[in-house]
Amino acid sequence: MKYLPNEHRYDSMVYNRCGRSGLKLPAVSLGLWHNFGGIDDFKNARQMVLCAFDLGITHIDLANNYGPPYGSAEENFGKIMHKDLTPYRDELIISTKAGYDMWPGPYGIWGSRKYLIASLDQSLKRMGLDYVDIFYSHRFDPDTPLEETMSALDSAVKQGKALYAGISSYSAKKTKEAVKILRELGTPMLIHQPSYSMLNRWVEDKLLGTLEKEGVGCITFSPLAQGMLSDRYLNEVPSDSRAGKSGTALSKKLLTEQNLSNIKNLNSIAGKRGQSLAQMALAWNLNKSQVTSVLIGASSIEQIEQNVAALTNLDFTNDELKEIDKYALEGDINLWSTSSEAG
Ligand SMILES: NC(=O)c1ccc[n+]([C@@H]2O[C@H](COP(=O)([O-])OP(=O)(O)OC[C@H]3O[C@@H](n4cnc5c(N)ncnc54)[C@H](OP(=O)(O)O)[C@@H]3O)[C@@H](O)[C@H]2O)c1
């Protein structure tokens, strides 16, 4: 059936300026890391992307290796673009990345110019796009000169294959260096994509301050700690959940008695605010002025709808923030908790 988007899609979404750039991003963005691959239900994946667009989520985040198998999330997204969203290409911000293992041999991983440019060409083909809006270096490569990785991003922009450049999971120190190199090349860094949640605070040390000072936007990934900050695991580990499936990045081992007890206490705080735990976790993340957008994952349209509804209650009292810290900082959950810079 022909897809016709919701006419009211821009009525209630919040759009935040990305650093000191001209670009605004939706406060909630959708990532296609899990549940959009070749092994997943395509019908559900398509419904989720279209539901997101109908709710004003104009930003879809991908990477070369999202799937499984690698590349299949981009292929599936390409099909959805082609079938439903081509008329709306100019209403969308589509990003992809390269940095993790993608194909065999030394040119299919890390941060060389050879890998980044070849990978972006492949991503464009898989998605059937002329350009992406944001191209990221997915992680810092300790063995490639930073100048080489940044100049590959700059080339992608100057060749018109990407409109903006970004980096992901770089430390504050390497971010500062990367910002300077890109500025000198004439391609200002648009955005940094770090992990950040109530349970994972590494960005608070120096990174957020650096981004603010340099005028770089911040889109935080895994703001729900891959689903742990939701009602998903309060009573059991459902077989269709990320922790319940094999081959995902969320290990059941993290759901210890202590962590679950903290999650239940956080859930009670959310209940007192009239929110679900997932909604409170997203609102808490957006409460940091440096955060442009929270980058969620989802396995159903109901989750996306619930998460966007978090935007109706973004304020916290100091007492609430203190109580959240009491439970969130007590556990031993250590997911993506550092930048990927070696040393
Ligand atoms: N740059 C990087 O290195 C990097 C790394 C990781 C992720 N990312 C990006 O960030 C995106 C999001 O990461 P993520 O998927 O880990 O984010 P997340 O939002 O922390 O976790 C998403 C998972 O939480 C559960 N969930 C979502 N909303 C829910 C709700 N309302 N109620 C109950 N459960 C809910 C779902 O789990 P179930 O599937 O179990 O239902 C969903 O798959 C990725 O898609 C990717 O684009 C980037």
PDB file of N, CA and C in Angstrom, residues 111-114 116-117 120 135 137 144-159 162 165-167 170 177-187 189:
ATOM      1  N   GLY A 111      40.574   3.032  10.704  1.00  0.00           N
ATOM      2  CA  GLY A 111      40.355   4.439  10.313  1.00  0.00           C
ATOM      3  C   GLY A 111      41.172   4.952   9.144  1.00  0.00           C
ATOM      4  N   SER A 112      41.629   4.044   8.258  1.00  0.00           N
ATOM      5  CA  SER A 112      42.419   4.546   7.124  1.00  0.00           C
ATOM      6  C   SER A 112      41.518   5.238   6.107  1.00  0.00           C
ATOM      7  N   ARG A 113      42.117   6.105   5.299  1.00  0.00           N
ATOM      8  CA  ARG A 113      41.390   6.731   4.184  1.00  0.00           C
ATOM      9  C   ARG A 113      40.839   5.654   3.251  1.00  0.00           C
ATOM     10  N   LYS A 114      41.664   4.633   2.984  1.00  0.00           N
ATOM     11  CA  LYS A 114      41.265   3.534   2.096  1.00  0.00           C
ATOM     12  C   LYS A 114      39.932   2.916   2.560  1.00  0.00           C
ATOM     13  N   LEU A 116      37.663   4.096   4.939  1.00  0.00           N
ATOM     14  CA  LEU A 116      36.510   4.984   5.119  1.00  0.00           C
ATOM     15  C   LEU A 116      35.831   5.330   3.788  1.00  0.00           C
ATOM     16  N   ILE A 117      36.636   5.662   2.790  1.00  0.00           N
ATOM     17  CA  ILE A 117      36.036   6.081   1.511  1.00  0.00           C
ATOM     18  C   ILE A 117      35.372   4.886   0.812  1.00  0.00           C
ATOM     19  N   LEU A 120      32.109   4.056   2.646  1.00  0.00           N
ATOM     20  CA  LEU A 120      31.012   4.997   2.368  1.00  0.00           C
ATOM     21  C   LEU A 120      30.417   4.715   0.979  1.00  0.00           C
ATOM     22  N   PHE A 135      28.434  11.520   7.910  1.00  0.00           N
ATOM     23  CA  PHE A 135      29.324  10.351   7.845  1.00  0.00           C
ATOM     24  C   PHE A 135      30.267  10.413   9.052  1.00  0.00           C
ATOM     25  N   SER A 137      33.368   8.743  11.605  1.00  0.00           N
ATOM     26  CA  SER A 137      34.408   7.800  11.995  1.00  0.00           C
ATOM     27  C   SER A 137      33.868   7.113  13.247  1.00  0.00           C
ATOM     28  N   THR A 144      46.334   4.834  13.141  1.00  0.00           N
ATOM     29  CA  THR A 144      46.261   5.664  11.926  1.00  0.00           C
ATOM     30  C   THR A 144      46.379   7.125  12.346  1.00  0.00           C
ATOM     31  N   PRO A 145      47.193   7.915  11.650  1.00  0.00           N
ATOM     32  CA  PRO A 145      47.259   9.331  12.031  1.00  0.00           C
ATOM     33  C   PRO A 145      45.852   9.941  11.995  1.00  0.00           C
ATOM     34  N   LEU A 146      45.551  10.703  13.042  1.00  0.00           N
ATOM     35  CA  LEU A 146      44.214  11.305  13.118  1.00  0.00           C
ATOM     36  C   LEU A 146      43.966  12.197  11.892  1.00  0.00           C
ATOM     37  N   GLU A 147      45.038  12.825  11.396  1.00  0.00           N
ATOM     38  CA  GLU A 147      44.918  13.689  10.194  1.00  0.00           C
ATOM     39  C   GLU A 147      44.369  12.889   9.017  1.00  0.00           C
ATOM     40  N   GLU A 148      44.799  11.611   8.905  1.00  0.00           N
ATOM     41  CA  GLU A 148      44.338  10.797   7.768  1.00  0.00           C
ATOM     42  C   GLU A 148      42.845  10.493   7.895  1.00  0.00           C
ATOM     43  N   THR A 149      42.428  10.089   9.112  1.00  0.00           N
ATOM     44  CA  THR A 149      41.006   9.753   9.297  1.00  0.00           C
ATOM     45  C   THR A 149      40.138  10.995   9.068  1.00  0.00           C
ATOM     46  N   MET A 150      40.582  12.128   9.632  1.00  0.00           N
ATOM     47  CA  MET A 150      39.767  13.348   9.489  1.00  0.00           C
ATOM     48  C   MET A 150      39.758  13.828   8.039  1.00  0.00           C
ATOM     49  N   SER A 151      40.890  13.657   7.340  1.00  0.00           N
ATOM     50  CA  SER A 151      40.894  14.143   5.954  1.00  0.00           C
ATOM     51  C   SER A 151      40.020  13.250   5.072  1.00  0.00           C
ATOM     52  N   ALA A 152      39.835  11.987   5.483  1.00  0.00           N
ATOM     53  CA  ALA A 152      38.898  11.126   4.737  1.00  0.00           C
ATOM     54  C   ALA A 152      37.468  11.639   4.921  1.00  0.00           C
ATOM     55  N   LEU A 153      37.121  12.065   6.157  1.00  0.00           N
ATOM     56  CA  LEU A 153      35.777  12.635   6.383  1.00  0.00           C
ATOM     57  C   LEU A 153      35.613  13.915   5.562  1.00  0.00           C
ATOM     58  N   ASP A 154      36.667  14.738   5.583  1.00  0.00           N
ATOM     59  CA  ASP A 154      36.636  15.999   4.826  1.00  0.00           C
ATOM     60  C   ASP A 154      36.440  15.720   3.321  1.00  0.00           C
ATOM     61  N   SER A 155      37.153  14.706   2.814  1.00  0.00           N
ATOM     62  CA  SER A 155      37.006  14.369   1.386  1.00  0.00           C
ATOM     63  C   SER A 155      35.580  13.935   1.079  1.00  0.00           C
ATOM     64  N   ALA A 156      35.013  13.107   1.990  1.00  0.00           N
ATOM     65  CA  ALA A 156      33.638  12.623   1.757  1.00  0.00           C
ATOM     66  C   ALA A 156      32.691  13.811   1.618  1.00  0.00           C
ATOM     67  N   VAL A 157      32.899  14.826   2.460  1.00  0.00           N
ATOM     68  CA  VAL A 157      32.036  16.010   2.403  1.00  0.00           C
ATOM     69  C   VAL A 157      32.324  16.797   1.113  1.00  0.00           C
ATOM     70  N   LYS A 158      33.597  17.004   0.814  1.00  0.00           N
ATOM     71  CA  LYS A 158      33.922  17.822  -0.376  1.00  0.00           C
ATOM     72  C   LYS A 158      33.513  17.123  -1.676  1.00  0.00           C
ATOM     73  N   GLN A 159      33.480  15.782  -1.636  1.00  0.00           N
ATOM     74  CA  GLN A 159      33.033  15.049  -2.843  1.00  0.00           C
ATOM     75  C   GLN A 159      31.507  14.980  -2.936  1.00  0.00           C
ATOM     76  N   ALA A 162      28.783  13.110   1.544  1.00  0.00           N
ATOM     77  CA  ALA A 162      28.200  13.361   2.870  1.00  0.00           C
ATOM     78  C   ALA A 162      28.067  14.873   3.023  1.00  0.00           C
ATOM     79  N   ALA A 165      30.315  15.955   8.821  1.00  0.00           N
ATOM     80  CA  ALA A 165      31.231  14.951   9.384  1.00  0.00           C
ATOM     81  C   ALA A 165      31.007  14.806  10.884  1.00  0.00           C
ATOM     82  N   GLY A 166      31.145  13.562  11.367  1.00  0.00           N
ATOM     83  CA  GLY A 166      31.008  13.316  12.804  1.00  0.00           C
ATOM     84  C   GLY A 166      31.979  12.249  13.279  1.00  0.00           C
ATOM     85  N   ILE A 167      32.105  12.144  14.601  1.00  0.00           N
ATOM     86  CA  ILE A 167      32.942  11.094  15.184  1.00  0.00           C
ATOM     87  C   ILE A 167      32.137  10.407  16.294  1.00  0.00           C
ATOM     88  N   TYR A 170      34.991   8.917  20.572  1.00  0.00           N
ATOM     89  CA  TYR A 170      36.338   9.466  20.780  1.00  0.00           C
ATOM     90  C   TYR A 170      36.393  10.098  22.183  1.00  0.00           C
ATOM     91  N   GLU A 177      41.414  17.335  19.347  1.00  0.00           N
ATOM     92  CA  GLU A 177      42.376  17.310  18.231  1.00  0.00           C
ATOM     93  C   GLU A 177      41.643  17.180  16.892  1.00  0.00           C
ATOM     94  N   ALA A 178      40.633  16.311  16.876  1.00  0.00           N
ATOM     95  CA  ALA A 178      39.884  16.080  15.628  1.00  0.00           C
ATOM     96  C   ALA A 178      39.139  17.341  15.201  1.00  0.00           C
ATOM     97  N   VAL A 179      38.576  18.053  16.172  1.00  0.00           N
ATOM     98  CA  VAL A 179      37.848  19.300  15.871  1.00  0.00           C
ATOM     99  C   VAL A 179      38.790  20.289  15.189  1.00  0.00           C
ATOM    100  N   LYS A 180      39.993  20.383  15.735  1.00  0.00           N
ATOM    101  CA  LYS A 180      40.972  21.358  15.205  1.00  0.00           C
ATOM    102  C   LYS A 180      41.360  20.990  13.762  1.00  0.00           C
ATOM    103  N   ILE A 181      41.615  19.713  13.536  1.00  0.00           N
ATOM    104  CA  ILE A 181      42.025  19.280  12.186  1.00  0.00           C
ATOM    105  C   ILE A 181      40.904  19.562  11.184  1.00  0.00           C
ATOM    106  N   LEU A 182      39.689  19.173  11.553  1.00  0.00           N
ATOM    107  CA  LEU A 182      38.566  19.364  10.614  1.00  0.00           C
ATOM    108  C   LEU A 182      38.321  20.849  10.351  1.00  0.00           C
ATOM    109  N   ARG A 183      38.472  21.650  11.412  1.00  0.00           N
ATOM    110  CA  ARG A 183      38.256  23.102  11.227  1.00  0.00           C
ATOM    111  C   ARG A 183      39.272  23.645  10.222  1.00  0.00           C
ATOM    112  N   GLU A 184      40.527  23.214  10.370  1.00  0.00           N
ATOM    113  CA  GLU A 184      41.572  23.696   9.451  1.00  0.00           C
ATOM    114  C   GLU A 184      41.322  23.233   8.009  1.00  0.00           C
ATOM    115  N   LEU A 185      40.688  22.061   7.894  1.00  0.00           N
ATOM    116  CA  LEU A 185      40.388  21.549   6.550  1.00  0.00           C
ATOM    117  C   LEU A 185      39.165  22.244   5.940  1.00  0.00           C
ATOM    118  N   GLY A 186      38.435  22.984   6.768  1.00  0.00           N
ATOM    119  CA  GLY A 186      37.255  23.710   6.257  1.00  0.00           C
ATOM    120  C   GLY A 186      35.968  22.903   6.332  1.00  0.00           C
ATOM    121  N   THR A 187      35.993  21.809   7.090  1.00  0.00           N
ATOM    122  CA  THR A 187      34.784  20.992   7.295  1.00  0.00           C
ATOM    123  C   THR A 187      34.535  20.880   8.791  1.00  0.00           C
ATOM    124  N   MET A 189      33.418  20.009  12.452  1.00  0.00           N
ATOM    125  CA  MET A 189      32.781  18.791  12.971  1.00  0.00           C
ATOM    126  C   MET A 189      31.365  19.123  13.418  1.00  0.00           C
TER     127      MET A 189
END
